[in-house]
């Protein structure tokens, strides 16, 4: 029996517009009503399902690619800090990069709002266009403090560092920096231009397994869904793993099971079908 469903958002649980809709919310609500847990496993930083478009649904949240785990009531269950010395070395080595440094206490940006947005405006990808649109309409999500000094950033426990870098040379230098410190940090990104840095042991799979243990659920009672590079560890870890039709080849291979399109609500449909097949509805 599956007791915990954990799903990535963009390209997976969300629809083609990267948001929830009535069908998604209805099926997730019914899955919860059958006594199951549903966790959102995302690279975004958020502490509640409400911030991610799920209203009052009591969902666990694994955010920051596993750097943060929040309970269904919104309380912080766990966070994993990056070594502050490594964070300082990164910020000082690349002083012109707009690093977005995420803590449970807030988000601290080494640059202006305009410089952060500029990283997405030239992006040809759908995600880049969506992020740029969100910035223009609503501003960035989360509580962001801009133009932070290195000292400002280091006054908080940083658990994730994001940076979108379009210059091939700088991108190569950051990649080399990360590779030289692979025992301390790891990059798990859905986008080749985006760095999503966390402590080396952090990934969605490890965090979902930790959450399952806290809930008294075994790993063979967990089903996971994902579509991209930052989902690979999660898809490889669990026996019940699924990738939507539009997932990357690597994600499909890691999952071993391919279901329908996110545009047609394949993931919430699969969750609800699983519950029905198990006789809970």
Short mmCIF file of C-alpha atoms in Angstrom, two decimals:
data_model
loop_
_atom_site.label_atom_id
_atom_site.label_comp_id
_atom_site.label_asym_id
_atom_site.label_seq_id
_atom_site.Cartn_x
_atom_site.Cartn_y
_atom_site.Cartn_z
CA UNK A 1 0.00 0.00 0.00
CA UNK A 2 1.22 3.48 -0.86
CA UNK A 3 0.97 5.77 2.16
CA UNK A 4 3.04 8.73 0.94
CA UNK A 5 2.94 10.28 -2.53
CA UNK A 6 5.79 12.74 -3.21
CA UNK A 7 5.85 14.77 -6.40
CA UNK A 8 7.90 17.40 -8.13
CA UNK A 9 5.88 20.42 -9.28
CA UNK A 10 6.93 22.00 -12.59
CA UNK A 11 6.39 19.58 -15.45
CA UNK A 12 5.02 16.97 -13.05
CA UNK A 13 2.19 17.74 -10.61
CA UNK A 14 1.50 21.22 -11.99
CA UNK A 15 -0.32 21.61 -15.30
CA UNK A 16 1.21 22.90 -18.54
CA UNK A 17 0.99 26.49 -17.21
CA UNK A 18 3.09 25.56 -14.16
CA UNK A 19 0.25 26.01 -11.73
CA UNK A 20 -2.56 24.11 -10.03
CA UNK A 21 -6.11 23.86 -11.35
CA UNK A 22 -9.44 22.52 -10.12
CA UNK A 23 -8.75 19.00 -11.35
CA UNK A 24 -5.37 18.78 -9.63
CA UNK A 25 -6.72 20.15 -6.35
CA UNK A 26 -9.74 17.84 -6.43
CA UNK A 27 -7.64 14.69 -6.93
CA UNK A 28 -5.04 15.65 -4.35
CA UNK A 29 -7.82 16.42 -1.86
CA UNK A 30 -9.41 13.01 -2.46
CA UNK A 31 -6.05 11.29 -2.06
CA UNK A 32 -5.60 13.01 1.29
CA UNK A 33 -9.17 12.09 2.21
CA UNK A 34 -8.26 8.44 1.79
CA UNK A 35 -5.78 8.81 4.64
CA UNK A 36 -2.68 9.18 2.49
CA UNK A 37 0.09 11.77 2.78
CA UNK A 38 0.99 13.96 -0.20
CA UNK A 39 4.32 15.81 -0.21
CA UNK A 40 5.46 18.48 -2.64
CA UNK A 41 9.11 17.84 -3.57
CA UNK A 42 10.44 20.94 -5.28
CA UNK A 43 13.57 22.92 -6.00
CA UNK A 44 11.69 26.06 -5.02
CA UNK A 45 11.93 27.32 -1.48
CA UNK A 46 8.58 27.37 0.26
CA UNK A 47 7.28 26.30 3.62
CA UNK A 48 3.66 25.62 2.77
CA UNK A 49 1.42 24.18 0.11
CA UNK A 50 -0.63 27.38 0.17
CA UNK A 51 2.33 29.38 -1.16
CA UNK A 52 2.59 26.87 -4.01
CA UNK A 53 -1.05 27.06 -5.06
CA UNK A 54 -2.62 24.27 -2.99
CA UNK A 55 -4.77 26.38 -0.69
CA UNK A 56 -5.62 24.84 2.66
CA UNK A 57 -4.65 21.27 1.74
CA UNK A 58 -2.48 19.74 4.52
CA UNK A 59 0.60 18.84 2.47
CA UNK A 60 4.14 18.13 3.59
CA UNK A 61 6.70 20.17 1.66
CA UNK A 62 10.21 19.08 0.71
CA UNK A 63 11.69 22.28 -0.73
CA UNK A 64 15.05 23.60 -1.85
CA UNK A 65 15.75 20.22 -3.50
CA UNK A 66 15.61 18.62 -0.06
CA UNK A 67 17.37 21.30 1.99
CA UNK A 68 14.12 21.98 3.88
CA UNK A 69 11.34 19.68 5.07
CA UNK A 70 8.10 21.18 6.38
CA UNK A 71 5.23 19.38 8.08
CA UNK A 72 1.64 19.51 6.89
CA UNK A 73 0.97 22.16 9.55
CA UNK A 74 3.74 24.36 8.13
CA UNK A 75 6.35 23.85 10.83
CA UNK A 76 9.99 23.38 9.85
CA UNK A 77 10.93 19.77 10.51
CA UNK A 78 14.48 19.86 9.16
CA UNK A 79 16.97 22.08 7.35
CA UNK A 80 20.49 21.28 6.17
CA UNK A 81 22.99 24.16 6.15
CA UNK A 82 25.82 24.57 3.66
CA UNK A 83 29.23 25.05 5.30
CA UNK A 84 29.43 28.85 5.83
CA UNK A 85 33.08 28.85 4.75
CA UNK A 86 32.10 27.38 1.38
CA UNK A 87 29.33 29.94 0.98
CA UNK A 88 31.79 32.76 1.72
CA UNK A 89 34.36 31.36 -0.73
CA UNK A 90 31.68 31.19 -3.44
CA UNK A 91 30.42 34.72 -2.92
CA UNK A 92 33.92 36.21 -2.85
CA UNK A 93 35.14 34.19 -5.86
CA UNK A 94 32.28 35.49 -8.05
CA UNK A 95 31.45 38.99 -6.77
CA UNK A 96 29.46 40.02 -9.86
CA UNK A 97 27.16 37.00 -9.85
CA UNK A 98 23.63 37.47 -8.56
CA UNK A 99 23.55 34.66 -6.00
CA UNK A 100 20.22 34.00 -4.31
CA UNK A 101 21.02 32.62 -0.87
CA UNK A 102 18.16 30.82 0.85
CA UNK A 103 17.74 30.32 4.59
CA UNK A 104 14.74 29.25 6.64
CA UNK A 105 14.88 32.87 7.84
CA UNK A 106 14.42 34.35 4.36
CA UNK A 107 16.10 34.83 0.99
CA UNK A 108 19.15 37.08 0.64
CA UNK A 109 20.27 38.23 -2.80
CA UNK A 110 23.78 39.35 -3.75
CA UNK A 111 22.47 41.85 -6.28
CA UNK A 112 19.45 43.90 -7.22
CA UNK A 113 15.99 42.76 -8.22
CA UNK A 114 16.76 43.99 -11.73
CA UNK A 115 19.95 41.93 -11.99
CA UNK A 116 18.09 38.84 -10.81
CA UNK A 117 15.37 39.35 -13.41
CA UNK A 118 17.98 39.97 -16.12
CA UNK A 119 19.16 36.40 -15.74
CA UNK A 120 15.78 35.15 -16.98
CA UNK A 121 14.83 37.67 -19.65
CA UNK A 122 17.19 36.30 -22.34
CA UNK A 123 16.19 32.69 -21.63
CA UNK A 124 14.63 30.94 -24.63
CA UNK A 125 13.07 28.25 -22.42
CA UNK A 126 9.49 28.16 -21.21
CA UNK A 127 10.57 28.23 -17.56
CA UNK A 128 12.62 31.37 -18.11
CA UNK A 129 9.66 33.12 -19.73
CA UNK A 130 7.34 32.06 -16.91
CA UNK A 131 9.75 33.26 -14.20
CA UNK A 132 10.22 36.60 -15.98
CA UNK A 133 6.45 37.00 -16.24
CA UNK A 134 6.03 36.30 -12.53
CA UNK A 135 8.69 38.88 -11.67
CA UNK A 136 6.93 41.54 -13.74
CA UNK A 137 3.45 40.77 -12.45
CA UNK A 138 3.99 39.91 -8.80
CA UNK A 139 7.66 40.19 -8.00
CA UNK A 140 9.70 37.18 -6.89
CA UNK A 141 8.18 34.65 -4.54
CA UNK A 142 9.29 34.54 -0.94
CA UNK A 143 10.68 37.18 1.39
CA UNK A 144 13.68 38.48 -0.56
CA UNK A 145 16.23 41.00 0.68
CA UNK A 146 18.27 42.51 -2.17
CA UNK A 147 21.74 44.06 -2.41
CA UNK A 148 23.06 42.01 0.50
CA UNK A 149 26.73 42.11 1.46
CA UNK A 150 28.71 38.94 2.09
CA UNK A 151 28.47 39.65 5.82
CA UNK A 152 24.69 40.10 5.54
CA UNK A 153 24.34 36.72 3.85
CA UNK A 154 26.65 34.92 6.28
CA UNK A 155 24.65 36.16 9.27
CA UNK A 156 22.03 33.54 8.33
CA UNK A 157 22.26 29.73 8.01
CA UNK A 158 22.26 29.30 4.21
CA UNK A 159 20.83 26.02 2.98
CA UNK A 160 20.58 26.67 -0.78
CA UNK A 161 22.26 29.00 -3.25
CA UNK A 162 20.80 29.69 -6.69
CA UNK A 163 22.39 31.51 -9.58
CA UNK A 164 21.35 31.76 -13.22
CA UNK A 165 24.48 32.40 -15.29
CA UNK A 166 24.38 32.81 -19.08
CA UNK A 167 28.08 33.55 -19.67
CA UNK A 168 29.73 30.24 -20.73
CA UNK A 169 33.06 31.19 -19.20
CA UNK A 170 31.66 32.14 -15.80
CA UNK A 171 29.41 29.10 -15.88
CA UNK A 172 32.44 26.86 -16.42
CA UNK A 173 34.28 28.55 -13.55
CA UNK A 174 31.38 28.03 -11.14
CA UNK A 175 31.10 24.39 -12.24
CA UNK A 176 34.82 23.93 -11.53
CA UNK A 177 34.43 25.60 -8.13
CA UNK A 178 31.64 23.16 -7.24
CA UNK A 179 33.55 20.14 -8.55
CA UNK A 180 36.55 21.04 -6.38
CA UNK A 181 34.29 21.06 -3.32
CA UNK A 182 32.14 18.04 -4.11
CA UNK A 183 32.50 16.81 -0.55
CA UNK A 184 30.74 19.97 0.67
CA UNK A 185 28.28 21.09 -2.03
CA UNK A 186 26.33 19.65 -4.94
CA UNK A 187 24.52 21.18 -7.91
CA UNK A 188 21.16 19.63 -8.83
CA UNK A 189 19.45 21.80 -11.40
CA UNK A 190 16.60 21.39 -13.86
CA UNK A 191 18.19 23.93 -16.24
CA UNK A 192 21.69 24.02 -17.74
CA UNK A 193 22.06 27.75 -17.04
CA UNK A 194 20.91 27.51 -13.44
CA UNK A 195 22.98 26.49 -10.44
CA UNK A 196 21.05 25.09 -7.48
CA UNK A 197 23.63 24.44 -4.79
CA UNK A 198 22.97 22.57 -1.55
CA UNK A 199 25.00 20.69 1.04
CA UNK A 200 26.53 17.60 -0.58
CA UNK A 201 24.27 15.05 1.14
CA UNK A 202 21.07 16.87 0.18
CA UNK A 203 18.73 15.65 -2.54
CA UNK A 204 15.01 15.10 -2.92
CA UNK A 205 15.31 11.34 -2.52
CA UNK A 206 17.16 11.51 0.79
CA UNK A 207 14.75 14.15 2.10
CA UNK A 208 11.61 12.23 1.10
CA UNK A 209 13.04 9.08 2.71
CA UNK A 210 13.74 11.09 5.89
CA UNK A 211 10.19 12.45 5.86
CA UNK A 212 8.76 8.96 5.38
CA UNK A 213 10.72 7.75 8.39
CA UNK A 214 9.39 10.61 10.52
CA UNK A 215 5.86 9.65 9.47
CA UNK A 216 6.42 5.99 10.26
CA UNK A 217 6.21 5.00 6.59
CA UNK A 218 8.60 2.51 4.96
CA UNK A 219 10.28 3.32 1.65
CA UNK A 220 8.31 0.63 -0.19
CA UNK A 221 5.14 2.49 0.86
CA UNK A 222 6.26 5.65 -0.97
CA UNK A 223 5.48 6.62 -4.57
CA UNK A 224 7.45 9.44 -6.21
CA UNK A 225 7.04 11.49 -9.39
CA UNK A 226 9.55 13.70 -11.22
CA UNK A 227 10.61 14.94 -14.63
CA UNK A 228 14.09 16.47 -14.47
CA UNK A 229 17.68 16.38 -13.29
CA UNK A 230 16.97 17.38 -9.70
CA UNK A 231 14.50 14.46 -9.46
CA UNK A 232 16.92 11.71 -10.49
CA UNK A 233 18.07 10.79 -6.98
CA UNK A 234 14.46 10.57 -5.84
CA UNK A 235 13.36 8.49 -8.80
CA UNK A 236 16.30 6.11 -8.42
CA UNK A 237 15.80 5.62 -4.70
CA UNK A 238 12.21 4.40 -4.61
CA UNK A 239 10.72 1.28 -6.20
CA UNK A 240 7.45 3.06 -6.99
CA UNK A 241 8.78 5.84 -9.23
CA UNK A 242 7.05 7.50 -12.17
CA UNK A 243 7.95 10.09 -14.78
CA UNK A 244 5.41 11.99 -16.89
CA UNK A 245 5.48 11.79 -20.65
CA UNK A 246 7.35 15.07 -21.07
CA UNK A 247 10.15 14.18 -18.65
CA UNK A 248 13.79 14.09 -19.65
CA UNK A 249 15.19 10.80 -20.93
CA UNK A 250 17.33 10.53 -17.80
CA UNK A 251 14.29 10.95 -15.55
CA UNK A 252 12.33 8.36 -17.49
CA UNK A 253 15.21 5.91 -17.23
CA UNK A 254 15.61 6.55 -13.50
CA UNK A 255 11.89 6.08 -12.85
CA UNK A 256 11.42 3.03 -15.03
CA UNK A 257 7.72 3.88 -15.37
CA UNK A 258 6.28 6.52 -17.69
CA UNK A 259 2.74 7.83 -17.28
CA UNK A 260 0.81 10.47 -19.22
CA UNK A 261 1.30 14.18 -19.70
CA UNK A 262 1.25 16.80 -16.96
CA UNK A 263 -1.01 18.82 -19.26
CA UNK A 264 -3.65 16.13 -18.75
CA UNK A 265 -3.11 15.82 -15.00
CA UNK A 266 -1.38 12.45 -15.24
CA UNK A 267 0.25 12.60 -11.79
CA UNK A 268 -2.79 13.47 -9.63
CA UNK A 269 -4.84 11.01 -11.72
CA UNK A 270 -2.25 8.31 -11.01
CA UNK A 271 -2.28 9.09 -7.28
CA UNK A 272 -6.04 8.79 -7.09
CA UNK A 273 -6.12 5.67 -9.27
CA UNK A 274 -3.56 4.05 -6.96
CA UNK A 275 -5.71 4.80 -3.91
CA UNK A 276 -8.77 3.39 -5.65
CA UNK A 277 -6.92 0.27 -6.74
CA UNK A 278 -5.90 -0.31 -3.14
CA UNK A 279 -9.54 -0.14 -2.10
CA UNK A 280 -9.39 2.98 0.01
CA UNK A 281 -12.13 4.75 -2.02
#
